[in-house]
Amino acid sequence: MRYTCCEDRRLRAVKEAGVLNGIEYVEVSDSEAPTQALRQRTLYVRLLRPEPGLTPEANVEITGGERIRTVAASTPPAAEVPALMAGIDDPSTILLVRTDSSGDYSTYTLRLVAAHAGESPPADFDPLLASVAFSFKVECPSDFDCAPACDCGPDSAEEPAISYLAKDYDSFRRLMLDRLSLVTPGWTERVPADAGVALVELLAYVADELSYRQDAVATEAYLETARLRTSLRRHARLVDYRVREGSNARAWARLFVAGEGVAVPEGTVLLTRVPDLPDVIVPGGPQYREALAAGAQTFETREPAVLYLSHERFEFWTWGGAGCCLPRGATSATLVGLHPHLRAGEVLILAEVAGPETGRPEDADPAKRAAVRLTSVVSSVDPSGGLFADPPTNAQVAITEIAWDAADALAFPLCISVEEHPGLVVGEAWGNVVLADHGQTIAGEALGEVPPPVLTAVAEESCDPCTHPAPVPIPIAFRPTLVNAPVTQARPGPLQEVARGDLTPGLTSDLAGDTFSPELHDWLLERGFAFSAGPAVVRGGDGEWSVSDGTTVAVLRTEAATLIAYARPPAAIATLAVDPDAAAPAVTLTAAGEPWTPEPDLLESGGDAPEFVVEVETSGAATLRFGDGVHGRRPDTGTAFSATYRVGNGVAGNVGAGALAHVVTLGGAITRVTNPIAAAGGVDPEAADAVRRDAPEAYRV
């Protein structure tokens, strides 16, 4: 039996010694054969040294094959030899062999034997170099794709009998000690301090932990037995049921400012009331830390805003009437004054500010407050307005006609004035209203680096004993957990960007002059805004404008040399409405400057998509799950992630009216804050058993 060696040194050694002869290689003539009939029937047997006494008929034996087992060898006709040997280096060492068949696809063995001497090689031939394996079909493509058979040697020894009923520490310990008593009967020590017993107990501990993990995996694999909210969430997603994680609360915050055109950036922090703290708190200062330690709920503004002292309150114009009110279902009103910066898309709060019967502010009904989203704002005049002044005049009075979304129609009658108290303002409108929602931003939390693999998988077996494939590393399932909880589940903001484009000088001039020119009309029309319900009115300034005809509303903002258009925002009541289905985790990741975004799942994510899933457990802890390279990108080893997210979710943010009392800012332009209407929309995550209750019966079976 010949060895299988990774390096065959015998051929080189015999060739360099120059004493014995042997076969160096065999070449099959195929595509270069002179005729089709001679393809794969001419063999060039290259010898180490010339051997003129050898002939195919007497000294060549070809064996092997599966379908064609007998292949006879002969010398090619003398007339063909010159053509066959043309271009051959050192032709004296070539033995030409013509076969009667082209063989099959299996491996054959060409052996040189001494004439009439059976299996013995010719004289002066190395016995191991007197034969060589070859194939007639080296150049032929095969229709078969069969893996070569590997001879892996004898089967392993019979495994010991193991009781698979052992599932805990005690049974594993007893099983191993019983086995040791069988294989090493001389070892009878059972004292815990003995090194052998200590080793057995250590292995029993590890086996007990692995057994628990196996049971836990099996438990979480089925909807009826799963205990973790994450497992239930994944099971439900397989049948197109999305487990909701609740949503945070929202509030209309009324900010008070000390000037005109005060910019309020997005993310301005507002806190619920803490006794003995001022209205304005410095970010990160001791008062801010004191407020958080006292349990103040954090709200943050959802969009940038520009506020005006003149918008703090608006009086209604009653056209000379006394004892007036806005009836239930009202969607329009008239304000005193022009208010050129008041725009469609803004929110006003209509409120009763004095008791209609007593005229005292403390008797005002706090339930009679309503947030309305303006859809139309038009400046006008009352030519007879001066007749109702004291003393009367013939001067006209500037007014502003406003209308709001039909969904925000008043749910109660709002008194504007009463006859018993002439000149008393009973109802008015409040401006400088900004949307804020519950949640505190945690910025730049380090999640660590993706660790290198610690486990490897056995590579695919090779038939070549000299090939040793490297083990395949198993990537780490990187599952970082956010330090703070619960993660905010936030709904989209009311302003949704539709388009953006270059801010041309013509557009700049139109916006500055509140002019709806053909250029502005065409710019908006190209982006899907058609104003057909009436004349379009342009209003605003300080980087924010609105274009409205009472039905179609476009909100415009400038950013450097870019003009950004937003769709008509939803009604005020819809903005605060409970909608957990629209909520998404307020988490973003950054790795090497690239942002990663959260998705409900990764089933539709591409293999290179920088996306992840936030999985929230019943305790509120949030774990981040990344893709596997097929569904979602698998982060590379060494990738360092940092997370920016918000904390605060559920009904904890459903604070009452007036709960917001502190604004966290460095500037002195904002003087105080309140929320005239209670916050709403906060919903706690559903209980885990709701997944089982709502899952389709077909899946439960």
PDB file of N, CA and C in Angstrom, residues 511-553:
ATOM      1  N   LEU A 511     -40.946  86.241  -1.225  1.00  0.00           N
ATOM      2  CA  LEU A 511     -41.206  85.931   0.174  1.00  0.00           C
ATOM      3  C   LEU A 511     -41.055  87.167   1.052  1.00  0.00           C
ATOM      4  N   ALA A 512     -40.059  87.992   0.752  1.00  0.00           N
ATOM      5  CA  ALA A 512     -39.858  89.203   1.552  1.00  0.00           C
ATOM      6  C   ALA A 512     -41.028  90.162   1.410  1.00  0.00           C
ATOM      7  N   GLY A 513     -41.654  90.185   0.234  1.00  0.00           N
ATOM      8  CA  GLY A 513     -42.779  91.081   0.010  1.00  0.00           C
ATOM      9  C   GLY A 513     -44.131  90.425   0.151  1.00  0.00           C
ATOM     10  N   ASP A 514     -44.165  89.159   0.617  1.00  0.00           N
ATOM     11  CA  ASP A 514     -45.426  88.412   0.748  1.00  0.00           C
ATOM     12  C   ASP A 514     -46.218  88.453  -0.556  1.00  0.00           C
ATOM     13  N   THR A 515     -45.495  88.174  -1.656  1.00  0.00           N
ATOM     14  CA  THR A 515     -46.090  88.254  -2.993  1.00  0.00           C
ATOM     15  C   THR A 515     -46.164  86.868  -3.610  1.00  0.00           C
ATOM     16  N   PHE A 516     -47.352  86.513  -4.087  1.00  0.00           N
ATOM     17  CA  PHE A 516     -47.526  85.232  -4.772  1.00  0.00           C
ATOM     18  C   PHE A 516     -47.352  85.462  -6.276  1.00  0.00           C
ATOM     19  N   SER A 517     -46.083  85.524  -6.699  1.00  0.00           N
ATOM     20  CA  SER A 517     -45.765  85.820  -8.089  1.00  0.00           C
ATOM     21  C   SER A 517     -45.846  84.555  -8.931  1.00  0.00           C
ATOM     22  N   PRO A 518     -45.824  84.699 -10.284  1.00  0.00           N
ATOM     23  CA  PRO A 518     -45.798  83.506 -11.150  1.00  0.00           C
ATOM     24  C   PRO A 518     -44.609  82.586 -10.860  1.00  0.00           C
ATOM     25  N   GLU A 519     -43.460  83.164 -10.496  1.00  0.00           N
ATOM     26  CA  GLU A 519     -42.300  82.316 -10.209  1.00  0.00           C
ATOM     27  C   GLU A 519     -42.552  81.440  -8.983  1.00  0.00           C
ATOM     28  N   LEU A 520     -43.093  82.010  -7.915  1.00  0.00           N
ATOM     29  CA  LEU A 520     -43.398  81.221  -6.717  1.00  0.00           C
ATOM     30  C   LEU A 520     -44.515  80.226  -7.007  1.00  0.00           C
ATOM     31  N   HIS A 521     -45.507  80.654  -7.799  1.00  0.00           N
ATOM     32  CA  HIS A 521     -46.598  79.746  -8.179  1.00  0.00           C
ATOM     33  C   HIS A 521     -46.049  78.538  -8.924  1.00  0.00           C
ATOM     34  N   ASP A 522     -45.189  78.772  -9.910  1.00  0.00           N
ATOM     35  CA  ASP A 522     -44.641  77.664 -10.704  1.00  0.00           C
ATOM     36  C   ASP A 522     -43.741  76.768  -9.853  1.00  0.00           C
ATOM     37  N   TRP A 523     -42.970  77.381  -8.947  1.00  0.00           N
ATOM     38  CA  TRP A 523     -42.071  76.589  -8.090  1.00  0.00           C
ATOM     39  C   TRP A 523     -42.883  75.619  -7.236  1.00  0.00           C
ATOM     40  N   LEU A 524     -43.981  76.103  -6.673  1.00  0.00           N
ATOM     41  CA  LEU A 524     -44.817  75.240  -5.835  1.00  0.00           C
ATOM     42  C   LEU A 524     -45.604  74.238  -6.664  1.00  0.00           C
ATOM     43  N   LEU A 525     -46.070  74.660  -7.839  1.00  0.00           N
ATOM     44  CA  LEU A 525     -46.843  73.750  -8.683  1.00  0.00           C
ATOM     45  C   LEU A 525     -45.991  72.566  -9.132  1.00  0.00           C
ATOM     46  N   GLU A 526     -44.736  72.808  -9.449  1.00  0.00           N
ATOM     47  CA  GLU A 526     -43.837  71.725  -9.841  1.00  0.00           C
ATOM     48  C   GLU A 526     -43.641  70.722  -8.712  1.00  0.00           C
ATOM     49  N   ARG A 527     -43.909  71.149  -7.504  1.00  0.00           N
ATOM     50  CA  ARG A 527     -43.702  70.274  -6.352  1.00  0.00           C
ATOM     51  C   ARG A 527     -45.019  69.788  -5.749  1.00  0.00           C
ATOM     52  N   GLY A 528     -46.080  69.880  -6.523  1.00  0.00           N
ATOM     53  CA  GLY A 528     -47.341  69.259  -6.148  1.00  0.00           C
ATOM     54  C   GLY A 528     -48.329  70.133  -5.418  1.00  0.00           C
ATOM     55  N   PHE A 529     -48.068  71.432  -5.301  1.00  0.00           N
ATOM     56  CA  PHE A 529     -48.998  72.324  -4.606  1.00  0.00           C
ATOM     57  C   PHE A 529     -49.831  73.077  -5.643  1.00  0.00           C
ATOM     58  N   ALA A 530     -51.125  72.820  -5.655  1.00  0.00           N
ATOM     59  CA  ALA A 530     -52.038  73.511  -6.569  1.00  0.00           C
ATOM     60  C   ALA A 530     -53.022  74.329  -5.752  1.00  0.00           C
ATOM     61  N   PHE A 531     -53.078  75.632  -6.000  1.00  0.00           N
ATOM     62  CA  PHE A 531     -53.945  76.535  -5.248  1.00  0.00           C
ATOM     63  C   PHE A 531     -55.128  76.907  -6.137  1.00  0.00           C
ATOM     64  N   SER A 532     -56.255  76.245  -5.905  1.00  0.00           N
ATOM     65  CA  SER A 532     -57.433  76.455  -6.748  1.00  0.00           C
ATOM     66  C   SER A 532     -58.670  76.833  -5.947  1.00  0.00           C
ATOM     67  N   ALA A 533     -58.586  76.782  -4.613  1.00  0.00           N
ATOM     68  CA  ALA A 533     -59.766  77.086  -3.805  1.00  0.00           C
ATOM     69  C   ALA A 533     -60.007  78.582  -3.671  1.00  0.00           C
ATOM     70  N   GLY A 534     -59.030  79.392  -4.002  1.00  0.00           N
ATOM     71  CA  GLY A 534     -59.164  80.832  -3.877  1.00  0.00           C
ATOM     72  C   GLY A 534     -57.816  81.490  -4.046  1.00  0.00           C
ATOM     73  N   PRO A 535     -57.731  82.789  -3.848  1.00  0.00           N
ATOM     74  CA  PRO A 535     -56.441  83.478  -3.971  1.00  0.00           C
ATOM     75  C   PRO A 535     -55.445  82.961  -2.936  1.00  0.00           C
ATOM     76  N   ALA A 536     -54.248  82.710  -3.391  1.00  0.00           N
ATOM     77  CA  ALA A 536     -53.197  82.244  -2.484  1.00  0.00           C
ATOM     78  C   ALA A 536     -52.590  83.438  -1.760  1.00  0.00           C
ATOM     79  N   VAL A 537     -52.404  83.277  -0.448  1.00  0.00           N
ATOM     80  CA  VAL A 537     -51.882  84.353   0.390  1.00  0.00           C
ATOM     81  C   VAL A 537     -50.540  83.919   0.958  1.00  0.00           C
ATOM     82  N   VAL A 538     -49.542  84.793   0.821  1.00  0.00           N
ATOM     83  CA  VAL A 538     -48.209  84.540   1.359  1.00  0.00           C
ATOM     84  C   VAL A 538     -48.055  85.365   2.630  1.00  0.00           C
ATOM     85  N   ARG A 539     -47.649  84.722   3.725  1.00  0.00           N
ATOM     86  CA  ARG A 539     -47.469  85.409   4.996  1.00  0.00           C
ATOM     87  C   ARG A 539     -46.248  84.838   5.707  1.00  0.00           C
ATOM     88  N   GLY A 540     -45.630  85.673   6.524  1.00  0.00           N
ATOM     89  CA  GLY A 540     -44.528  85.192   7.347  1.00  0.00           C
ATOM     90  C   GLY A 540     -43.340  86.114   7.324  1.00  0.00           C
ATOM     91  N   GLY A 541     -42.202  85.550   7.647  1.00  0.00           N
ATOM     92  CA  GLY A 541     -40.951  86.282   7.723  1.00  0.00           C
ATOM     93  C   GLY A 541     -39.997  85.587   8.662  1.00  0.00           C
ATOM     94  N   ASP A 542     -38.776  86.129   8.753  1.00  0.00           N
ATOM     95  CA  ASP A 542     -37.746  85.555   9.631  1.00  0.00           C
ATOM     96  C   ASP A 542     -37.480  84.095   9.291  1.00  0.00           C
ATOM     97  N   GLY A 543     -37.502  83.778   7.983  1.00  0.00           N
ATOM     98  CA  GLY A 543     -37.156  82.428   7.547  1.00  0.00           C
ATOM     99  C   GLY A 543     -38.294  81.445   7.504  1.00  0.00           C
ATOM    100  N   GLU A 544     -39.533  81.849   7.847  1.00  0.00           N
ATOM    101  CA  GLU A 544     -40.673  80.947   7.824  1.00  0.00           C
ATOM    102  C   GLU A 544     -41.863  81.655   7.180  1.00  0.00           C
ATOM    103  N   TRP A 545     -42.491  80.956   6.207  1.00  0.00           N
ATOM    104  CA  TRP A 545     -43.637  81.522   5.517  1.00  0.00           C
ATOM    105  C   TRP A 545     -44.688  80.432   5.319  1.00  0.00           C
ATOM    106  N   SER A 546     -45.871  80.908   4.961  1.00  0.00           N
ATOM    107  CA  SER A 546     -46.926  79.994   4.542  1.00  0.00           C
ATOM    108  C   SER A 546     -47.567  80.546   3.282  1.00  0.00           C
ATOM    109  N   VAL A 547     -48.009  79.622   2.425  1.00  0.00           N
ATOM    110  CA  VAL A 547     -48.782  79.970   1.244  1.00  0.00           C
ATOM    111  C   VAL A 547     -50.064  79.162   1.332  1.00  0.00           C
ATOM    112  N   SER A 548     -51.210  79.844   1.358  1.00  0.00           N
ATOM    113  CA  SER A 548     -52.465  79.146   1.603  1.00  0.00           C
ATOM    114  C   SER A 548     -53.592  79.793   0.817  1.00  0.00           C
ATOM    115  N   ASP A 549     -54.514  78.950   0.338  1.00  0.00           N
ATOM    116  CA  ASP A 549     -55.762  79.430  -0.246  1.00  0.00           C
ATOM    117  C   ASP A 549     -56.957  79.015   0.599  1.00  0.00           C
ATOM    118  N   GLY A 550     -56.687  78.575   1.831  1.00  0.00           N
ATOM    119  CA  GLY A 550     -57.736  78.107   2.724  1.00  0.00           C
ATOM    120  C   GLY A 550     -57.905  76.608   2.716  1.00  0.00           C
ATOM    121  N   THR A 551     -57.444  75.963   1.647  1.00  0.00           N
ATOM    122  CA  THR A 551     -57.523  74.499   1.554  1.00  0.00           C
ATOM    123  C   THR A 551     -56.136  73.891   1.416  1.00  0.00           C
ATOM    124  N   THR A 552     -55.411  74.363   0.430  1.00  0.00           N
ATOM    125  CA  THR A 552     -54.029  73.918   0.242  1.00  0.00           C
ATOM    126  C   THR A 552     -53.106  74.821   1.041  1.00  0.00           C
ATOM    127  N   VAL A 553     -52.247  74.208   1.843  1.00  0.00           N
ATOM    128  CA  VAL A 553     -51.312  74.960   2.680  1.00  0.00           C
ATOM    129  C   VAL A 553     -49.908  74.435   2.423  1.00  0.00           C
TER     130      VAL A 553
END
